[in-house]
Amino acid sequence: MRKRRPGLSARLKLTLSYAGFLALAGALLLAVVWWFLLRYVPDNSQGLLGVSPNRYLLVRTFAPAAAVAMGFLLVFGLVGGWILAGRMLAPLTRITDAARMAGRGSLTHRIRMEGRQDEFRELADTFDTMLEQLESHVAEQQRFAANASHELRTPLAISQALLDVARRDPACDRDEVLERLHAVNTRAIGLTEALLLLGRGDRGHFTRESVDLSLVAEEVAETLLPLAEKRRITLDVTGGAARTSGSAELLLRMVTNLVQNALVHNLPSGGTVTVHTEAWDDTCVLRVENTGRLLPPELVLTLTEPFQRGTERVRTDEHAGVGLGLAIVHSVVRAHDGTLDLTARPAGGLLVTVRLPAAP
């Protein structure tokens, strides 16, 4: 943190401001009295009508009282300003204390300032909301790091076990060991690439360009058509142009993950996957709908969390995945300032709706 030279506190500045303003108001009042009253009093020995005091006597009498009044105003302004500034800045002190606690790593503390709405309470509520988001984000990152470590440890442990078996048993089938090592290593590489892609999407560091989601959907459908035919699933792409601004690579991965997820988690045969794109007003919409098993609402709410696959969604074949497909989709959508909605279909399956800002 950059060091600063010591200066006057905000309370002292406000106190001096209050006292200075009060003294200025008193001086202006005295000037008004002089301008509109004393200057009309005759300045001669007889005074006004020969019976009233003249200007000299009035000034001699008025000046000491005015000086006392000005001194009283100055002292009153300093004392009263100090008290008022303290009361006004008391909420700011609580906010500062909370910020210091957050700077030391304590994100559980909340200000929860009572009273009616004003600027300080609005600031306190905003700060509490920021702390809640930071605490949630830190907890999510810690949970993600723990899950990622666990997921990466599994293939490494399997590889270590296979190598130990091959070293202790020279008569084992080395081709089988190599094949299993290759499969485990491929899964570990896929997991690592998914983690890197997820981190890249979360950072939002990419070059934006104009991307037509309808063309991306057609490209993905053409790539995944063999998988759809193998599972005897009908894959359709409908709709029109939907041009948005973003990373072509990340948007391609987003659509690929959605369509692959819809193919893998489908009926054993005779299922359907529909990819629809459209644009209206300033929004581009991508919908991916598939048939499949009935999904409970509580499971749907967790599908975008990393490594949260759920027992109803886990595959045991070659497309088991690593539990990051929809998490990557969520990250890419968020990085493109869009929204992601997941809805369980009444007849089974899932409806995923992605809304992204339209390209200028």
mmCIF file of C-alpha atoms in Angstrom:
data_model
loop_
_atom_site.group_PDB
_atom_site.id
_atom_site.type_symbol
_atom_site.label_atom_id
_atom_site.label_comp_id
_atom_site.label_asym_id
_atom_site.label_seq_id
_atom_site.Cartn_x
_atom_site.Cartn_y
_atom_site.Cartn_z
ATOM 1 C CA MET A 1 0.000 0.000 0.000
ATOM 2 C CA ARG A 2 1.315 3.438 -0.978
ATOM 3 C CA LYS A 3 2.347 5.577 1.971
ATOM 4 C CA ARG A 4 0.793 9.016 2.253
ATOM 5 C CA ARG A 5 1.854 12.094 4.178
ATOM 6 C CA PRO A 6 -0.235 12.756 7.299
ATOM 7 C CA GLY A 7 -2.982 15.301 6.859
ATOM 8 C CA LEU A 8 -6.050 16.702 8.577
ATOM 9 C CA SER A 9 -8.796 14.261 9.439
ATOM 10 C CA ALA A 10 -12.178 14.509 7.747
ATOM 11 C CA ARG A 11 -13.758 15.345 11.108
ATOM 12 C CA LEU A 12 -11.393 18.271 11.668
ATOM 13 C CA LYS A 13 -11.908 19.521 8.112
ATOM 14 C CA LEU A 14 -15.685 19.427 8.559
ATOM 15 C CA THR A 15 -15.360 21.175 11.944
ATOM 16 C CA LEU A 16 -13.276 23.979 10.451
ATOM 17 C CA SER A 17 -15.720 24.228 7.569
ATOM 18 C CA TYR A 18 -18.706 24.509 9.904
ATOM 19 C CA ALA A 19 -16.962 27.119 12.114
ATOM 20 C CA GLY A 20 -15.743 29.093 9.113
ATOM 21 C CA PHE A 21 -19.186 29.102 7.528
ATOM 22 C CA LEU A 22 -20.803 30.225 10.791
ATOM 23 C CA ALA A 23 -18.213 33.012 11.260
ATOM 24 C CA LEU A 24 -18.731 34.128 7.671
ATOM 25 C CA ALA A 25 -22.487 34.209 8.187
ATOM 26 C CA GLY A 26 -21.988 36.344 11.340
ATOM 27 C CA ALA A 27 -19.677 38.724 9.506
ATOM 28 C CA LEU A 28 -22.203 39.078 6.673
ATOM 29 C CA LEU A 29 -24.920 39.782 9.232
ATOM 30 C CA LEU A 30 -22.842 42.556 10.820
ATOM 31 C CA ALA A 31 -22.107 43.990 7.390
ATOM 32 C CA VAL A 32 -25.834 44.052 6.617
ATOM 33 C CA VAL A 33 -26.515 45.842 9.904
ATOM 34 C CA TRP A 34 -23.857 48.439 9.077
ATOM 35 C CA TRP A 35 -24.986 48.916 5.508
ATOM 36 C CA PHE A 36 -28.709 49.203 6.121
ATOM 37 C CA LEU A 37 -28.774 50.794 9.579
ATOM 38 C CA LEU A 38 -25.680 52.540 10.947
ATOM 39 C CA ARG A 39 -24.755 54.329 7.752
ATOM 40 C CA TYR A 40 -28.034 56.264 7.899
ATOM 41 C CA VAL A 41 -27.359 57.586 11.444
ATOM 42 C CA PRO A 42 -26.056 61.224 11.265
ATOM 43 C CA ASP A 43 -22.434 61.595 12.183
ATOM 44 C CA ASN A 44 -22.666 64.911 14.180
ATOM 45 C CA SER A 45 -22.655 65.988 17.765
ATOM 46 C CA GLN A 46 -26.461 66.247 17.948
ATOM 47 C CA GLY A 47 -27.236 62.813 16.506
ATOM 48 C CA LEU A 48 -30.611 62.062 14.997
ATOM 49 C CA LEU A 49 -33.197 64.860 15.690
ATOM 50 C CA GLY A 50 -30.899 66.207 18.366
ATOM 51 C CA VAL A 51 -31.815 63.474 20.854
ATOM 52 C CA SER A 52 -30.397 60.152 19.516
ATOM 53 C CA PRO A 53 -26.762 59.071 19.819
ATOM 54 C CA ASN A 54 -24.633 59.805 16.834
ATOM 55 C CA ARG A 55 -22.858 57.242 14.625
ATOM 56 C CA TYR A 56 -19.640 57.437 16.607
ATOM 57 C CA LEU A 57 -21.318 56.495 19.867
ATOM 58 C CA LEU A 58 -23.304 53.703 18.253
ATOM 59 C CA VAL A 59 -20.183 52.216 16.706
ATOM 60 C CA ARG A 60 -18.301 52.457 20.029
ATOM 61 C CA THR A 61 -21.173 50.662 21.743
ATOM 62 C CA PHE A 62 -21.893 48.120 18.987
ATOM 63 C CA ALA A 63 -18.330 47.083 18.106
ATOM 64 C CA PRO A 64 -17.404 45.321 21.406
ATOM 65 C CA ALA A 65 -20.714 43.464 21.469
ATOM 66 C CA ALA A 66 -20.207 42.434 17.826
ATOM 67 C CA ALA A 67 -16.684 41.195 18.597
ATOM 68 C CA VAL A 68 -17.994 39.123 21.511
ATOM 69 C CA ALA A 69 -20.763 37.744 19.310
ATOM 70 C CA MET A 70 -18.263 36.827 16.603
ATOM 71 C CA GLY A 71 -16.016 35.088 19.131
ATOM 72 C CA PHE A 72 -19.014 33.196 20.503
ATOM 73 C CA LEU A 73 -20.037 32.144 16.989
ATOM 74 C CA LEU A 74 -16.515 30.929 16.274
ATOM 75 C CA VAL A 75 -16.286 28.868 19.477
ATOM 76 C CA PHE A 76 -19.819 27.585 19.039
ATOM 77 C CA GLY A 77 -19.028 26.644 15.445
ATOM 78 C CA LEU A 78 -15.884 24.737 16.473
ATOM 79 C CA VAL A 79 -17.510 22.837 19.350
ATOM 80 C CA GLY A 80 -20.791 22.233 17.580
ATOM 81 C CA GLY A 81 -19.043 21.360 14.316
ATOM 82 C CA TRP A 82 -16.808 18.847 16.067
ATOM 83 C CA ILE A 83 -19.831 17.146 17.653
ATOM 84 C CA LEU A 84 -21.908 17.201 14.470
ATOM 85 C CA ALA A 85 -19.017 15.949 12.326
ATOM 86 C CA GLY A 86 -18.467 13.100 14.765
ATOM 87 C CA ARG A 87 -22.099 12.076 14.585
ATOM 88 C CA MET A 88 -22.167 12.352 10.817
ATOM 89 C CA LEU A 89 -18.961 10.375 10.319
ATOM 90 C CA ALA A 90 -19.775 7.637 12.849
ATOM 91 C CA PRO A 91 -21.188 5.316 10.118
ATOM 92 C CA LEU A 92 -18.036 5.892 8.066
ATOM 93 C CA THR A 93 -15.953 4.664 11.008
ATOM 94 C CA ARG A 94 -17.925 1.405 11.081
ATOM 95 C CA ILE A 95 -17.431 0.980 7.348
ATOM 96 C CA THR A 96 -13.688 1.619 7.711
ATOM 97 C CA ASP A 97 -13.417 -0.955 10.506
ATOM 98 C CA ALA A 98 -15.237 -3.505 8.368
ATOM 99 C CA ALA A 99 -12.924 -2.753 5.427
ATOM 100 C CA ARG A 100 -9.873 -3.278 7.651
ATOM 101 C CA MET A 101 -11.251 -6.627 8.817
ATOM 102 C CA ALA A 102 -11.876 -7.645 5.209
ATOM 103 C CA GLY A 103 -8.331 -6.579 4.320
ATOM 104 C CA ARG A 104 -7.042 -8.946 7.008
ATOM 105 C CA GLY A 105 -8.966 -11.805 5.408
ATOM 106 C CA SER A 106 -12.154 -11.819 7.504
ATOM 107 C CA LEU A 107 -15.016 -11.852 4.987
ATOM 108 C CA THR A 108 -17.722 -13.035 7.383
ATOM 109 C CA HIS A 109 -18.142 -9.673 9.130
ATOM 110 C CA ARG A 110 -21.112 -7.538 8.064
ATOM 111 C CA ILE A 111 -21.872 -3.904 8.927
ATOM 112 C CA ARG A 112 -25.675 -4.266 8.938
ATOM 113 C CA MET A 113 -26.168 -0.562 9.616
ATOM 114 C CA GLU A 114 -29.565 0.296 11.044
ATOM 115 C CA GLY A 115 -31.589 3.420 10.469
ATOM 116 C CA ARG A 116 -33.288 5.057 7.522
ATOM 117 C CA GLN A 117 -31.819 5.109 4.058
ATOM 118 C CA ASP A 118 -29.118 7.705 3.330
ATOM 119 C CA GLU A 119 -25.769 7.870 1.549
ATOM 120 C CA PHE A 120 -23.805 6.184 4.356
ATOM 121 C CA ARG A 121 -26.312 3.382 4.785
ATOM 122 C CA GLU A 122 -26.421 2.871 1.035
ATOM 123 C CA LEU A 123 -22.624 2.597 1.081
ATOM 124 C CA ALA A 124 -22.781 0.161 4.013
ATOM 125 C CA ASP A 125 -25.374 -2.018 2.257
ATOM 126 C CA THR A 126 -23.293 -1.998 -0.920
ATOM 127 C CA PHE A 127 -20.211 -2.967 1.065
ATOM 128 C CA ASP A 128 -22.108 -5.814 2.759
ATOM 129 C CA THR A 129 -23.251 -7.063 -0.655
ATOM 130 C CA MET A 130 -19.668 -6.915 -1.928
ATOM 131 C CA LEU A 131 -18.454 -8.897 1.096
ATOM 132 C CA GLU A 132 -21.134 -11.529 0.509
ATOM 133 C CA GLN A 133 -20.082 -11.877 -3.120
ATOM 134 C CA LEU A 134 -16.397 -12.025 -2.186
ATOM 135 C CA GLU A 135 -17.040 -14.633 0.483
ATOM 136 C CA SER A 136 -19.096 -16.702 -1.948
ATOM 137 C CA HIS A 137 -16.447 -16.342 -4.660
ATOM 138 C CA VAL A 138 -13.589 -17.290 -2.325
ATOM 139 C CA ALA A 139 -15.536 -20.290 -1.014
ATOM 140 C CA GLU A 140 -16.309 -21.335 -4.577
ATOM 141 C CA GLN A 141 -12.656 -21.025 -5.576
ATOM 142 C CA GLN A 142 -11.518 -23.030 -2.549
ATOM 143 C CA ARG A 143 -14.106 -25.704 -3.244
ATOM 144 C CA PHE A 144 -13.096 -25.746 -6.905
ATOM 145 C CA ALA A 145 -9.400 -26.059 -6.031
ATOM 146 C CA ALA A 146 -10.138 -28.940 -3.655
ATOM 147 C CA ASN A 147 -12.296 -30.722 -6.233
ATOM 148 C CA ALA A 148 -9.755 -30.131 -8.999
ATOM 149 C CA SER A 149 -6.973 -31.516 -6.821
ATOM 150 C CA HIS A 150 -9.072 -34.559 -6.047
ATOM 151 C CA GLU A 151 -9.974 -35.126 -9.692
ATOM 152 C CA LEU A 152 -6.349 -34.738 -10.816
ATOM 153 C CA ARG A 153 -5.093 -36.997 -8.040
ATOM 154 C CA THR A 154 -7.307 -39.865 -9.195
ATOM 155 C CA PRO A 155 -5.702 -40.446 -12.637
ATOM 156 C CA LEU A 156 -2.244 -39.902 -11.163
ATOM 157 C CA ALA A 157 -2.927 -42.496 -8.458
ATOM 158 C CA ILE A 158 -4.223 -44.943 -11.069
ATOM 159 C CA SER A 159 -1.129 -44.397 -13.200
ATOM 160 C CA GLN A 160 1.102 -44.944 -10.173
ATOM 161 C CA ALA A 161 -0.738 -48.178 -9.335
ATOM 162 C CA LEU A 162 -0.443 -49.485 -12.901
ATOM 163 C CA LEU A 163 3.256 -48.695 -12.988
ATOM 164 C CA ASP A 164 3.800 -50.427 -9.628
ATOM 165 C CA VAL A 165 1.987 -53.524 -10.895
ATOM 166 C CA ALA A 166 4.026 -53.578 -14.105
ATOM 167 C CA ARG A 167 7.275 -53.208 -12.165
ATOM 168 C CA ARG A 168 6.488 -55.915 -9.606
ATOM 169 C CA ASP A 169 5.024 -58.412 -12.084
ATOM 170 C CA PRO A 170 7.230 -58.809 -15.144
ATOM 171 C CA ALA A 171 4.799 -61.367 -16.565
ATOM 172 C CA CYS A 172 1.875 -58.940 -16.787
ATOM 173 C CA ASP A 173 0.400 -57.935 -20.126
ATOM 174 C CA ARG A 174 2.356 -54.805 -20.941
ATOM 175 C CA ASP A 175 0.124 -53.914 -23.893
ATOM 176 C CA GLU A 176 -2.898 -53.852 -21.598
ATOM 177 C CA VAL A 177 -1.009 -51.763 -19.057
ATOM 178 C CA LEU A 178 0.047 -49.303 -21.755
ATOM 179 C CA GLU A 179 -3.508 -49.092 -23.070
ATOM 180 C CA ARG A 180 -4.901 -48.371 -19.618
ATOM 181 C CA LEU A 181 -2.135 -45.828 -18.977
ATOM 182 C CA HIS A 182 -2.982 -44.146 -22.264
ATOM 183 C CA ALA A 183 -6.663 -43.925 -21.326
ATOM 184 C CA VAL A 184 -5.872 -42.536 -17.872
ATOM 185 C CA ASN A 185 -3.395 -40.043 -19.298
ATOM 186 C CA THR A 186 -5.907 -38.904 -21.941
ATOM 187 C CA ARG A 187 -8.494 -38.302 -19.235
ATOM 188 C CA ALA A 188 -5.977 -36.322 -17.163
ATOM 189 C CA ILE A 189 -5.052 -34.178 -20.184
ATOM 190 C CA GLY A 190 -8.722 -33.542 -20.923
ATOM 191 C CA LEU A 191 -9.315 -32.521 -17.329
ATOM 192 C CA THR A 192 -6.311 -30.173 -17.364
ATOM 193 C CA GLU A 193 -7.422 -28.539 -20.622
ATOM 194 C CA ALA A 194 -10.937 -28.118 -19.222
ATOM 195 C CA LEU A 195 -9.539 -26.456 -16.105
ATOM 196 C CA LEU A 196 -7.424 -24.090 -18.189
ATOM 197 C CA LEU A 197 -10.400 -23.235 -20.388
ATOM 198 C CA LEU A 198 -12.567 -22.656 -17.332
ATOM 199 C CA GLY A 199 -9.967 -20.304 -15.858
ATOM 200 C CA ARG A 200 -9.650 -18.437 -19.130
ATOM 201 C CA GLY A 201 -13.405 -17.962 -19.316
ATOM 202 C CA ASP A 202 -13.560 -16.723 -15.721
ATOM 203 C CA ARG A 203 -10.861 -14.112 -16.402
ATOM 204 C CA GLY A 204 -12.619 -12.841 -19.504
ATOM 205 C CA HIS A 205 -9.327 -12.028 -21.267
ATOM 206 C CA PHE A 206 -10.013 -12.596 -24.961
ATOM 207 C CA THR A 207 -10.315 -10.692 -28.216
ATOM 208 C CA ARG A 208 -13.893 -9.975 -29.246
ATOM 209 C CA GLU A 209 -15.095 -10.474 -32.783
ATOM 210 C CA SER A 210 -18.440 -10.899 -34.517
ATOM 211 C CA VAL A 211 -19.669 -14.508 -34.247
ATOM 212 C CA ASP A 212 -22.845 -15.994 -35.756
ATOM 213 C CA LEU A 213 -24.195 -18.605 -33.342
ATOM 214 C CA SER A 214 -26.204 -20.272 -36.115
ATOM 215 C CA LEU A 215 -23.020 -21.034 -38.053
ATOM 216 C CA VAL A 216 -21.338 -22.256 -34.883
ATOM 217 C CA ALA A 217 -24.302 -24.546 -34.186
ATOM 218 C CA GLU A 218 -24.147 -25.997 -37.706
ATOM 219 C CA GLU A 219 -20.410 -26.603 -37.368
ATOM 220 C CA VAL A 220 -20.865 -28.348 -34.022
ATOM 221 C CA ALA A 221 -23.759 -30.454 -35.361
ATOM 222 C CA GLU A 222 -21.633 -31.571 -38.298
ATOM 223 C CA THR A 223 -18.768 -32.499 -35.974
ATOM 224 C CA LEU A 224 -20.942 -34.426 -33.506
ATOM 225 C CA LEU A 225 -23.187 -36.080 -36.107
ATOM 226 C CA PRO A 226 -21.233 -39.400 -35.926
ATOM 227 C CA LEU A 227 -21.832 -39.525 -32.173
ATOM 228 C CA ALA A 228 -25.543 -38.837 -32.713
ATOM 229 C CA GLU A 229 -25.786 -41.583 -35.352
ATOM 230 C CA LYS A 230 -23.924 -44.036 -33.117
ATOM 231 C CA ARG A 231 -26.457 -43.456 -30.333
ATOM 232 C CA ARG A 232 -29.382 -43.371 -32.802
ATOM 233 C CA ILE A 233 -30.292 -39.811 -31.797
ATOM 234 C CA THR A 234 -31.833 -37.274 -34.162
ATOM 235 C CA LEU A 235 -29.846 -34.018 -34.181
ATOM 236 C CA ASP A 236 -31.555 -30.965 -35.694
ATOM 237 C CA VAL A 237 -30.404 -27.352 -36.088
ATOM 238 C CA THR A 238 -33.132 -24.769 -36.625
ATOM 239 C CA GLY A 239 -33.592 -21.016 -36.491
ATOM 240 C CA GLY A 240 -31.840 -18.109 -38.102
ATOM 241 C CA ALA A 241 -28.799 -15.925 -37.750
ATOM 242 C CA ALA A 242 -27.839 -14.822 -34.251
ATOM 243 C CA ARG A 243 -24.777 -12.625 -34.344
ATOM 244 C CA THR A 244 -23.022 -11.755 -31.104
ATOM 245 C CA SER A 245 -19.634 -10.327 -30.129
ATOM 246 C CA GLY A 246 -17.067 -12.484 -28.345
ATOM 247 C CA SER A 247 -14.407 -15.145 -28.643
ATOM 248 C CA ALA A 248 -15.092 -17.551 -31.499
ATOM 249 C CA GLU A 249 -13.073 -20.282 -29.783
ATOM 250 C CA LEU A 250 -14.882 -19.998 -26.454
ATOM 251 C CA LEU A 251 -18.321 -19.772 -28.069
ATOM 252 C CA LEU A 252 -17.506 -22.840 -30.164
ATOM 253 C CA ARG A 253 -16.551 -24.743 -27.022
ATOM 254 C CA MET A 254 -19.734 -23.522 -25.311
ATOM 255 C CA VAL A 255 -21.996 -24.847 -28.078
ATOM 256 C CA THR A 256 -19.952 -28.044 -28.372
ATOM 257 C CA ASN A 257 -20.303 -28.761 -24.673
ATOM 258 C CA LEU A 258 -24.040 -28.114 -24.761
ATOM 259 C CA VAL A 259 -24.699 -30.346 -27.770
ATOM 260 C CA GLN A 260 -22.353 -33.114 -26.587
ATOM 261 C CA ASN A 261 -23.958 -32.987 -23.148
ATOM 262 C CA ALA A 262 -27.397 -33.259 -24.788
ATOM 263 C CA LEU A 263 -26.275 -36.296 -26.831
ATOM 264 C CA VAL A 264 -24.540 -38.120 -24.004
ATOM 265 C CA HIS A 265 -27.307 -37.610 -21.433
ATOM 266 C CA ASN A 266 -30.161 -38.802 -23.602
ATOM 267 C CA LEU A 267 -32.322 -41.837 -24.152
ATOM 268 C CA PRO A 268 -30.542 -45.112 -25.020
ATOM 269 C CA SER A 269 -32.011 -44.861 -28.541
ATOM 270 C CA GLY A 270 -34.612 -42.897 -30.421
ATOM 271 C CA GLY A 271 -33.841 -39.639 -28.638
ATOM 272 C CA THR A 272 -33.739 -36.140 -30.102
ATOM 273 C CA VAL A 273 -31.564 -33.038 -29.739
ATOM 274 C CA THR A 274 -32.731 -29.697 -31.115
ATOM 275 C CA VAL A 275 -30.445 -26.685 -31.425
ATOM 276 C CA HIS A 276 -32.273 -23.436 -32.148
ATOM 277 C CA THR A 277 -30.823 -19.960 -32.709
ATOM 278 C CA GLU A 278 -32.632 -16.659 -33.075
ATOM 279 C CA ALA A 279 -32.124 -12.947 -32.552
ATOM 280 C CA TRP A 280 -34.630 -10.403 -31.285
ATOM 281 C CA ASP A 281 -34.083 -6.788 -30.305
ATOM 282 C CA ASP A 282 -30.575 -6.617 -28.807
ATOM 283 C CA THR A 283 -30.318 -10.256 -27.676
ATOM 284 C CA CYS A 284 -29.105 -13.454 -29.319
ATOM 285 C CA VAL A 285 -30.710 -16.677 -28.105
ATOM 286 C CA LEU A 286 -29.353 -20.221 -28.309
ATOM 287 C CA ARG A 287 -31.569 -23.089 -27.120
ATOM 288 C CA VAL A 288 -30.449 -26.696 -26.826
ATOM 289 C CA GLU A 289 -33.233 -29.142 -25.967
ATOM 290 C CA ASN A 290 -32.891 -32.892 -25.558
ATOM 291 C CA THR A 291 -34.888 -35.880 -24.473
ATOM 292 C CA GLY A 292 -33.747 -38.055 -21.597
ATOM 293 C CA ARG A 293 -34.544 -39.085 -18.060
ATOM 294 C CA LEU A 294 -36.659 -37.031 -15.714
ATOM 295 C CA LEU A 295 -34.455 -34.634 -13.760
ATOM 296 C CA PRO A 296 -35.392 -33.409 -10.276
ATOM 297 C CA PRO A 297 -35.289 -29.596 -9.901
ATOM 298 C CA GLU A 298 -32.727 -29.769 -7.091
ATOM 299 C CA LEU A 299 -30.319 -31.593 -9.428
ATOM 300 C CA VAL A 300 -30.762 -29.036 -12.223
ATOM 301 C CA LEU A 301 -29.689 -26.244 -9.869
ATOM 302 C CA THR A 302 -26.283 -27.904 -9.316
ATOM 303 C CA LEU A 303 -25.421 -28.864 -12.901
ATOM 304 C CA THR A 304 -23.379 -25.711 -13.580
ATOM 305 C CA GLU A 305 -21.171 -26.230 -10.533
ATOM 306 C CA PRO A 306 -17.744 -27.745 -11.243
ATOM 307 C CA PHE A 307 -17.552 -31.531 -10.719
ATOM 308 C CA GLN A 308 -21.227 -31.671 -9.691
ATOM 309 C CA ARG A 309 -22.403 -34.419 -11.996
ATOM 310 C CA GLY A 310 -25.123 -36.040 -9.891
ATOM 311 C CA THR A 311 -25.841 -39.775 -9.900
ATOM 312 C CA GLU A 312 -28.532 -39.393 -12.566
ATOM 313 C CA ARG A 313 -26.103 -37.700 -14.953
ATOM 314 C CA VAL A 314 -22.943 -39.795 -14.552
ATOM 315 C CA ARG A 315 -21.921 -41.845 -17.570
ATOM 316 C CA THR A 316 -19.831 -44.988 -17.350
ATOM 317 C CA ASP A 317 -18.860 -45.250 -21.031
ATOM 318 C CA GLU A 318 -16.199 -43.480 -23.057
ATOM 319 C CA HIS A 319 -18.010 -40.165 -22.592
ATOM 320 C CA ALA A 320 -17.914 -40.165 -18.802
ATOM 321 C CA GLY A 321 -16.573 -36.608 -18.779
ATOM 322 C CA VAL A 322 -14.995 -34.754 -15.890
ATOM 323 C CA GLY A 323 -17.986 -32.810 -14.611
ATOM 324 C CA LEU A 324 -16.877 -29.496 -16.146
ATOM 325 C CA GLY A 325 -18.996 -29.317 -19.308
ATOM 326 C CA LEU A 326 -21.793 -27.089 -18.056
ATOM 327 C CA ALA A 327 -19.412 -25.306 -15.681
ATOM 328 C CA ILE A 328 -17.378 -24.217 -18.721
ATOM 329 C CA VAL A 329 -20.591 -23.187 -20.494
ATOM 330 C CA HIS A 330 -21.595 -21.096 -17.488
ATOM 331 C CA SER A 331 -18.150 -19.499 -17.344
ATOM 332 C CA VAL A 332 -18.160 -18.634 -21.065
ATOM 333 C CA VAL A 333 -21.679 -17.194 -20.890
ATOM 334 C CA ARG A 334 -20.767 -15.095 -17.874
ATOM 335 C CA ALA A 335 -17.591 -13.823 -19.568
ATOM 336 C CA HIS A 336 -19.730 -12.705 -22.525
ATOM 337 C CA ASP A 337 -22.178 -10.807 -20.265
ATOM 338 C CA GLY A 338 -24.963 -13.292 -20.967
ATOM 339 C CA THR A 339 -27.376 -15.446 -18.996
ATOM 340 C CA LEU A 340 -27.744 -19.224 -18.772
ATOM 341 C CA ASP A 341 -31.047 -20.898 -17.864
ATOM 342 C CA LEU A 342 -31.471 -24.647 -17.275
ATOM 343 C CA THR A 343 -34.972 -26.097 -17.131
ATOM 344 C CA ALA A 344 -35.996 -29.723 -16.672
ATOM 345 C CA ARG A 345 -38.482 -30.835 -19.337
ATOM 346 C CA PRO A 346 -41.721 -32.354 -17.996
ATOM 347 C CA ALA A 347 -41.310 -35.319 -20.347
ATOM 348 C CA GLY A 348 -37.649 -35.813 -19.432
ATOM 349 C CA GLY A 349 -34.432 -34.233 -20.565
ATOM 350 C CA LEU A 350 -33.171 -30.689 -20.313
ATOM 351 C CA LEU A 351 -33.779 -27.337 -21.961
ATOM 352 C CA VAL A 352 -30.783 -24.999 -21.919
ATOM 353 C CA THR A 353 -31.257 -21.366 -22.961
ATOM 354 C CA VAL A 354 -28.317 -19.032 -23.540
ATOM 355 C CA ARG A 355 -28.923 -15.319 -24.031
ATOM 356 C CA LEU A 356 -26.041 -13.133 -25.215
ATOM 357 C CA PRO A 357 -25.893 -9.457 -26.201
ATOM 358 C CA ALA A 358 -26.273 -8.964 -29.943
ATOM 359 C CA ALA A 359 -23.347 -7.625 -31.918
ATOM 360 C CA PRO A 360 -23.457 -3.892 -32.657
#
